[in-house]
mmCIF file of C-alpha atoms in Angstrom:
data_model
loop_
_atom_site.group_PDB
_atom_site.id
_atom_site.type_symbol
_atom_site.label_atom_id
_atom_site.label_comp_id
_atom_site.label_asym_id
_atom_site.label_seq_id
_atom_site.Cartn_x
_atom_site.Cartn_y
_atom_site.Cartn_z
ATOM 1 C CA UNK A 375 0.000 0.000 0.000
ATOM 2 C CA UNK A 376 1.264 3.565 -0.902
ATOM 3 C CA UNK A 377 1.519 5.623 2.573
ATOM 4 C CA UNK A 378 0.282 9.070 2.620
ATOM 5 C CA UNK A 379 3.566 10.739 2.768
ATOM 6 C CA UNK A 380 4.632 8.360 -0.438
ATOM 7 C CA UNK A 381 1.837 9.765 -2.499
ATOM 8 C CA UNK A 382 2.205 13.050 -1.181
ATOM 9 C CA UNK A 383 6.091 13.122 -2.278
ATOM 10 C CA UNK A 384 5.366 11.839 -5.521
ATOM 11 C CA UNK A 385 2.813 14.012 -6.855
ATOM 12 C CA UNK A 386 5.317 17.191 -5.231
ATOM 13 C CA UNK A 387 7.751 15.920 -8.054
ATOM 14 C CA UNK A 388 5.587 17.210 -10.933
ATOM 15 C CA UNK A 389 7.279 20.482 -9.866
ATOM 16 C CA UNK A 390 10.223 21.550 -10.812
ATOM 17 C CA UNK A 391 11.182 23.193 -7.144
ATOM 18 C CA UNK A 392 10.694 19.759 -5.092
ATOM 19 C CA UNK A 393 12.659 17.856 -7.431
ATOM 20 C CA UNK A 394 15.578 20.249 -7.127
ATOM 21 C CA UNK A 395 14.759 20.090 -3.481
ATOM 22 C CA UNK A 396 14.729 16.089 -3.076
ATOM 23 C CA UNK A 397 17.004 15.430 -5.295
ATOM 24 C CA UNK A 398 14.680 12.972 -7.127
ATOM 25 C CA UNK A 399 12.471 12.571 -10.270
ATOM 26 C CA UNK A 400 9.806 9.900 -11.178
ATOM 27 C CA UNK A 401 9.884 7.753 -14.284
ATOM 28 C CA UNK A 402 6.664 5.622 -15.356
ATOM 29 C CA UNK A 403 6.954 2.668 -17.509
ATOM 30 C CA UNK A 404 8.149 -0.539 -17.995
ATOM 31 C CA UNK A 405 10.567 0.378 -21.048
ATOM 32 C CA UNK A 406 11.790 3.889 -19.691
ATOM 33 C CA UNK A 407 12.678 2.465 -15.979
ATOM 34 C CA UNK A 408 14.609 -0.496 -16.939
ATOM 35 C CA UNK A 409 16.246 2.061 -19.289
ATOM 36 C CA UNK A 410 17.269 4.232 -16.406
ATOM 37 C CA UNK A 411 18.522 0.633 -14.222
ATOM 38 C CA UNK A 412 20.505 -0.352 -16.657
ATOM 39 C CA UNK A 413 22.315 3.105 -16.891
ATOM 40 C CA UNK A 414 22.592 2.446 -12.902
ATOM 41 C CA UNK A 415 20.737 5.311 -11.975
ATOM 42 C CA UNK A 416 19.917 5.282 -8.128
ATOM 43 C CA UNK A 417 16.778 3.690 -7.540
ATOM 44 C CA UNK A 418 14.810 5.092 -4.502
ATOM 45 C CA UNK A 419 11.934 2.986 -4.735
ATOM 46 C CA UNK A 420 9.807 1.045 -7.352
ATOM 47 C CA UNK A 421 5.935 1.014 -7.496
ATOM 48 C CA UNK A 422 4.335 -2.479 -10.109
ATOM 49 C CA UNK A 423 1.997 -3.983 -10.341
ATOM 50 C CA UNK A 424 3.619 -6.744 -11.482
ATOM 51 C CA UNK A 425 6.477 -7.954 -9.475
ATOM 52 C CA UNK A 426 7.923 -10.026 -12.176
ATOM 53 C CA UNK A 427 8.921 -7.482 -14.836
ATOM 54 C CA UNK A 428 11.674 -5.762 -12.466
ATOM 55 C CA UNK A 429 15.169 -7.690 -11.393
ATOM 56 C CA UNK A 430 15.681 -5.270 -8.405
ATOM 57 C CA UNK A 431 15.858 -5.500 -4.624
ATOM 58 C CA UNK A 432 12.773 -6.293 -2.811
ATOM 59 C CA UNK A 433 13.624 -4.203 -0.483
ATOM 60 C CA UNK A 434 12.813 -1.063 -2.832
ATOM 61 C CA UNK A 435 9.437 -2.812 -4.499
ATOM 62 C CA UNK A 436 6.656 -2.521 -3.626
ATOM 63 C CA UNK A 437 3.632 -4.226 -5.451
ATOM 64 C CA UNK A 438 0.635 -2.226 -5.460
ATOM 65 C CA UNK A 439 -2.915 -2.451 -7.367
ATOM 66 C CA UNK A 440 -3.719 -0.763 -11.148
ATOM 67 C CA UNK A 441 -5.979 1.646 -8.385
ATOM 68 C CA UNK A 442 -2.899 2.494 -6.260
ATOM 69 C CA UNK A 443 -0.930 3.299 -9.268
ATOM 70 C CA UNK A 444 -3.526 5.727 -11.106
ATOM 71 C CA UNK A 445 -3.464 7.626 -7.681
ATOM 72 C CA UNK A 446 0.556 8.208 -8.155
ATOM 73 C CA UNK A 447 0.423 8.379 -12.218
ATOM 74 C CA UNK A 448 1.207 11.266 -13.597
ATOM 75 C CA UNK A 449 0.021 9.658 -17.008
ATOM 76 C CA UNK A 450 -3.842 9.525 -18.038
ATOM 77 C CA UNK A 451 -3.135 5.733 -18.690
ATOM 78 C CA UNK A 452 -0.380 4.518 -16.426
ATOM 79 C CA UNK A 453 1.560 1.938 -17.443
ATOM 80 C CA UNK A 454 2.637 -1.173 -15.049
ATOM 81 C CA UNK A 455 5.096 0.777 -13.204
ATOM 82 C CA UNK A 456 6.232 3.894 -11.491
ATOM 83 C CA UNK A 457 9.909 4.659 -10.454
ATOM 84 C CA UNK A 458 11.409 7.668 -8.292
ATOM 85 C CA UNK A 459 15.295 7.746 -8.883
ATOM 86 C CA UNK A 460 17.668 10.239 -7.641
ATOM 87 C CA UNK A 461 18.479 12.753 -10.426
ATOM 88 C CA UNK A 462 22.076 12.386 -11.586
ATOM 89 C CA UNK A 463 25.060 14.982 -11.958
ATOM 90 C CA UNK A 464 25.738 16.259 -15.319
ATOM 91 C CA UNK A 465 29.475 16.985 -15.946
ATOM 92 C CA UNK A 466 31.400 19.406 -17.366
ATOM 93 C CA UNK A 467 30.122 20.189 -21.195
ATOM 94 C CA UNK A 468 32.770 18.792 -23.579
ATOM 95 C CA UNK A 469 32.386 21.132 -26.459
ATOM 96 C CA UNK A 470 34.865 18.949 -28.693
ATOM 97 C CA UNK A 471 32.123 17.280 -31.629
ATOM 98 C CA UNK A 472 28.928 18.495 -32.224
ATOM 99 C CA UNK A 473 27.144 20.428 -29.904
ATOM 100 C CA UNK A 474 23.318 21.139 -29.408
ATOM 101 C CA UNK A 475 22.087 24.064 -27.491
ATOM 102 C CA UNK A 476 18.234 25.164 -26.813
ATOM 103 C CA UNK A 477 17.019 29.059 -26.171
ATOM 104 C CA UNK A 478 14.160 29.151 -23.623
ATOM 105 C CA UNK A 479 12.316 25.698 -25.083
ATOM 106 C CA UNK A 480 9.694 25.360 -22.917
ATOM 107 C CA UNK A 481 7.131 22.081 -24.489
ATOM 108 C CA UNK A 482 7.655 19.059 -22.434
ATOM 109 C CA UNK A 483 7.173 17.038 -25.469
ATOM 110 C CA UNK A 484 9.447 18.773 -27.508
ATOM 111 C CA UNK A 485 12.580 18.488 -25.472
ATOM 112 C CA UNK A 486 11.903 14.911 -24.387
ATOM 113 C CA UNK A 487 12.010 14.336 -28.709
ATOM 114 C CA UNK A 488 14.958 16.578 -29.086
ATOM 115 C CA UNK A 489 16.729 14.405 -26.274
ATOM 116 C CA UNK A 490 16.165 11.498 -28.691
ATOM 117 C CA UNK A 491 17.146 12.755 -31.695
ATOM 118 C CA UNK A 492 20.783 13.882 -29.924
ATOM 119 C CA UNK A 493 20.986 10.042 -28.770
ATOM 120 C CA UNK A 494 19.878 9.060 -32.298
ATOM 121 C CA UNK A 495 22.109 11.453 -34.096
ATOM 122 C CA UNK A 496 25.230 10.550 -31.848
ATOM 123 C CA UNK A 497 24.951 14.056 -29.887
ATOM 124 C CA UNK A 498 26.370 13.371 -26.109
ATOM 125 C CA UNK A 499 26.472 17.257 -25.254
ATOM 126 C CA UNK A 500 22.689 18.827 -24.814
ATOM 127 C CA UNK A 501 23.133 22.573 -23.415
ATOM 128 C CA UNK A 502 20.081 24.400 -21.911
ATOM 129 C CA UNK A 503 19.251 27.795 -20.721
ATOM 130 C CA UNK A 504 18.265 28.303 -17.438
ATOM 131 C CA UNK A 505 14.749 29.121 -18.719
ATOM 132 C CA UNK A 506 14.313 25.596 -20.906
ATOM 133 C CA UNK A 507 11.508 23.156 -19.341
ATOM 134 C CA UNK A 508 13.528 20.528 -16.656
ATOM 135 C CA UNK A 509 14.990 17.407 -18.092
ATOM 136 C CA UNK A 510 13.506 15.780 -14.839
ATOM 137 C CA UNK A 511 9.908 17.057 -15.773
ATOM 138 C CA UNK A 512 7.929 13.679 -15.964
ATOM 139 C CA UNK A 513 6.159 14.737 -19.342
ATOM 140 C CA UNK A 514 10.040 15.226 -20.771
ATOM 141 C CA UNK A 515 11.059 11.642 -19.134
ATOM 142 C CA UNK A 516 8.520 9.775 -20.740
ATOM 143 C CA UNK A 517 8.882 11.394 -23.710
ATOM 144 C CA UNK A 518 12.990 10.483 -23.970
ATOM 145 C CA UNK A 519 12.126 6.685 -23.519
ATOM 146 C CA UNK A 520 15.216 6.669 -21.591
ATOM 147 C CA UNK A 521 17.930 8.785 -24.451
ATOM 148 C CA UNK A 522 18.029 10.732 -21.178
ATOM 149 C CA UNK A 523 20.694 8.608 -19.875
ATOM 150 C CA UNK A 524 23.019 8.714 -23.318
ATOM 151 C CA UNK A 525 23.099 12.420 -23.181
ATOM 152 C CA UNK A 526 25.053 14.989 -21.074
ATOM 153 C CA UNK A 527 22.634 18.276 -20.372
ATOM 154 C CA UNK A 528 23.523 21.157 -18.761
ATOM 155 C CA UNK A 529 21.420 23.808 -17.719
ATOM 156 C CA UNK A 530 23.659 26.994 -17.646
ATOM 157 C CA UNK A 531 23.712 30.713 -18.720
ATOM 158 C CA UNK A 532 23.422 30.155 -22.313
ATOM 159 C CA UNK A 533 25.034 33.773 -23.951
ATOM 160 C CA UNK A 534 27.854 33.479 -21.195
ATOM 161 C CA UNK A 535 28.638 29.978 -22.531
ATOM 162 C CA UNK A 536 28.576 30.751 -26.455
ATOM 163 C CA UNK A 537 30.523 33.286 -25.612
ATOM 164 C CA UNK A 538 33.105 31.430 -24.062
ATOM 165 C CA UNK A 539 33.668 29.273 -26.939
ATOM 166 C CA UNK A 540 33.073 32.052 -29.966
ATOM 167 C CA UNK A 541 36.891 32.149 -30.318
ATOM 168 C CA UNK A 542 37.365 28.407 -30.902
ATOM 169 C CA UNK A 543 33.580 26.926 -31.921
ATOM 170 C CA UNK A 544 31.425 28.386 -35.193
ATOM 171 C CA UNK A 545 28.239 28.606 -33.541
ATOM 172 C CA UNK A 546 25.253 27.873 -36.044
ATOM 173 C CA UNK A 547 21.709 29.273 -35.112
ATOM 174 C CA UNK A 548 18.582 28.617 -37.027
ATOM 175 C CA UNK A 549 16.278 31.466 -38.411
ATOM 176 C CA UNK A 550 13.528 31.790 -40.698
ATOM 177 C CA UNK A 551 16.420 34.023 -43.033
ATOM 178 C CA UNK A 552 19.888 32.312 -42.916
ATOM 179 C CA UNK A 553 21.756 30.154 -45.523
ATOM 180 C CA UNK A 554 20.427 27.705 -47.012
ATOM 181 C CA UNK A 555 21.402 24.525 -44.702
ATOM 182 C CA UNK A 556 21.571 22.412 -47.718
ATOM 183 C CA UNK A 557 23.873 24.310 -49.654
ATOM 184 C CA UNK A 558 26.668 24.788 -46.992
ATOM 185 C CA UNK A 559 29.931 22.583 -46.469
ATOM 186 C CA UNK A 560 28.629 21.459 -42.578
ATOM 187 C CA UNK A 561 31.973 21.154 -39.972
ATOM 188 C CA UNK A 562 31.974 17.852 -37.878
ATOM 189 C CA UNK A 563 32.494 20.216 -35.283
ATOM 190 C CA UNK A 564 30.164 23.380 -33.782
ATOM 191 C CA UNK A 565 27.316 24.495 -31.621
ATOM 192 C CA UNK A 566 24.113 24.260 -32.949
ATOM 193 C CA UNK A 567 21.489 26.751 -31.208
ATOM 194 C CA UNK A 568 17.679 25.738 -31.622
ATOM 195 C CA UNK A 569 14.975 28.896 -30.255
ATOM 196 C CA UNK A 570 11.753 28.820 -28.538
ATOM 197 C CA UNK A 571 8.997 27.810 -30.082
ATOM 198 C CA UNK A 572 6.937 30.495 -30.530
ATOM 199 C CA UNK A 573 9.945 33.177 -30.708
ATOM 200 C CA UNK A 574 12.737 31.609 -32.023
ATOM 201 C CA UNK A 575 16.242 32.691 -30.771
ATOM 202 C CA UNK A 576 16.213 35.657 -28.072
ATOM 203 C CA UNK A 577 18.393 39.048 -29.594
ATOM 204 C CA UNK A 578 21.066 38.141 -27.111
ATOM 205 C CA UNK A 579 21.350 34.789 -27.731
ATOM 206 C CA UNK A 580 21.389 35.797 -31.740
ATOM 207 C CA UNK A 581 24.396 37.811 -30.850
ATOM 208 C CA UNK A 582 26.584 35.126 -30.426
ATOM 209 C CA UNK A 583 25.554 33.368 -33.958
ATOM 210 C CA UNK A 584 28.611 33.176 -36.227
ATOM 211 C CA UNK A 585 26.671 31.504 -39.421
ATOM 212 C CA UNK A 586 22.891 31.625 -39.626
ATOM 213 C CA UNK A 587 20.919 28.951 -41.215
ATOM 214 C CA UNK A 588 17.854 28.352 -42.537
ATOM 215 C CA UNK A 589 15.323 25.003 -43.895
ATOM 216 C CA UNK A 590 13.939 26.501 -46.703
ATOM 217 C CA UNK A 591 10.045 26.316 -47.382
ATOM 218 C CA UNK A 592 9.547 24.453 -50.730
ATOM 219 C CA UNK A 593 5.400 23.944 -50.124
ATOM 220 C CA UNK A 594 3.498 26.375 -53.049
ATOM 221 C CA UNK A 595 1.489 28.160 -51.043
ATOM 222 C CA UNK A 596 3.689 28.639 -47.966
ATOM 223 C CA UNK A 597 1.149 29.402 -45.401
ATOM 224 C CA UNK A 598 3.180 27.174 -42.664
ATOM 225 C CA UNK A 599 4.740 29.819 -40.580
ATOM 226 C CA UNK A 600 7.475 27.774 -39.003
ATOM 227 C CA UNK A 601 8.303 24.271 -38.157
ATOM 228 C CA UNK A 602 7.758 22.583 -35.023
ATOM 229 C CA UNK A 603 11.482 22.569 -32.990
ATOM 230 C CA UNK A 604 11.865 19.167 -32.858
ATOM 231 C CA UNK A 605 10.901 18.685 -36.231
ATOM 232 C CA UNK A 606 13.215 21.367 -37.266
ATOM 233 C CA UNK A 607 16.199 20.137 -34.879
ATOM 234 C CA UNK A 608 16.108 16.346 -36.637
ATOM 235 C CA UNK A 609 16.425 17.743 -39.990
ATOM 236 C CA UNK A 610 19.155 20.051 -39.022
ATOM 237 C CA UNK A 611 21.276 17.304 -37.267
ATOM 238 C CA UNK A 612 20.629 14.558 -40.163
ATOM 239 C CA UNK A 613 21.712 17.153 -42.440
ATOM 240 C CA UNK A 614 25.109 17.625 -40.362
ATOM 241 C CA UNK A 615 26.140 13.644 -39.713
ATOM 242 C CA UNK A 616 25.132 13.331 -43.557
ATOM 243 C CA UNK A 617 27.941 16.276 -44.600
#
């Protein structure tokens, strides 16, 4: 049975300010938790309802009912299981390689995909500003289906950092007017910066760019304003590891 306290402690974790404050996250999910144990993450405590699926201590499982575990889900269909793990520390960003760095992206969804696609394209460095939704966010764990263990994020002052490396890194932004990213000789090597959804990349942040580049719109009627960021951050890196 989950105490009180348990439930109380779980459903604090959908905020941002009690995971920073426990030092813990929750993960839901068969696939996505033994993801997370295989990368040894530090398992607090494990919530099935099937003991079978999970090779871990009994000490830190507990079996509970499918009525138990929609009062902890954070999901509108939960799904067997429900983790809380301690969250991990990132290291130092190794700028050497390619590089992906996000300006104030705030959709759950969107970063969780964009964590994918760096562990799909072969990206270990993920750079955030301060403002970019949590990693930990539950919405943003799920969405990784555990990528979030093959990549290195940091959450850092973002102009301060591509400032920093200006002298030795070309640092590539994406805008609606740049160079056409199909017609340019792509480096192995660089920074790419991705913007917020709805504004793109901040003036400061824009600063910084030493090459802009673009997707260009081939659709007839071109009524699509913009493309989604995730959408727009797997063509960009496909078009780099193809170069």
């Amino acid at each position: 049975m989950v105490s009180k306290n348990q439930k109380k402690l779980i459903k604090s974790l959908y905020q941002k300010k009690y995971r920073k404050q426990h030092g813990l996250f929750v993960a839901e999910g068969k696939k996505v938790i033994k993801e997370l144990l295989e990368a040894n993450l530090n398992l607090q405590v494990l919530y099935t309802i099937d003991l079978s699926v999970f090779d871990v201590s009994k000490d830190i499982m507990q079996v509970i009912s499918e009525e138990e575990l929609k009062q902890i889900s954070f999901l509108t269909t939960p799904q067997t299981a429900l983790a809380v793990f301690s969250i991990p520390e990132s290291s130092k960003p190794n700028t050497k390689g390619l590089v992906l760095a996000l300006d104030d992206v705030r959709d759950p969804g969107n970063l969780g995909t964009i964590i994918r696609l760096c562990d799909w394209f072969g990206v270990q460095e993920l750079v955030c500003s301060k403002q970019t939704v949590d990693c930990f966010n539950p919405k943003v764990v799920q969405a990784t289906m555990g990528s979030i263990t093959r990549v290195n994020i940091n959450y850092l002052d973002l102009e301060e950092f591509l400032r920093s490396e200006k002298s030795t890194t070309e640092i590539f932004g994406t805008f609606m007017s740049g160079d056409n990213i199909y017609a340019q000789d792509l480096p192995e090597n660089g920074i790419i910066v991705m913007g917020n959804e709805a504004n793109g990349i901040s003036q400061r942040i824009a600063n910084t760019i030493t090459q802009r580049i673009t997707i260009p719109q081939f659709g007839i009627a071109q009524n699509t304003e913009s493309l989604n960021v995730a959408m727009a951050t797997s063509i960009i890196l496909s078009e780099f590891r193809r170069k």
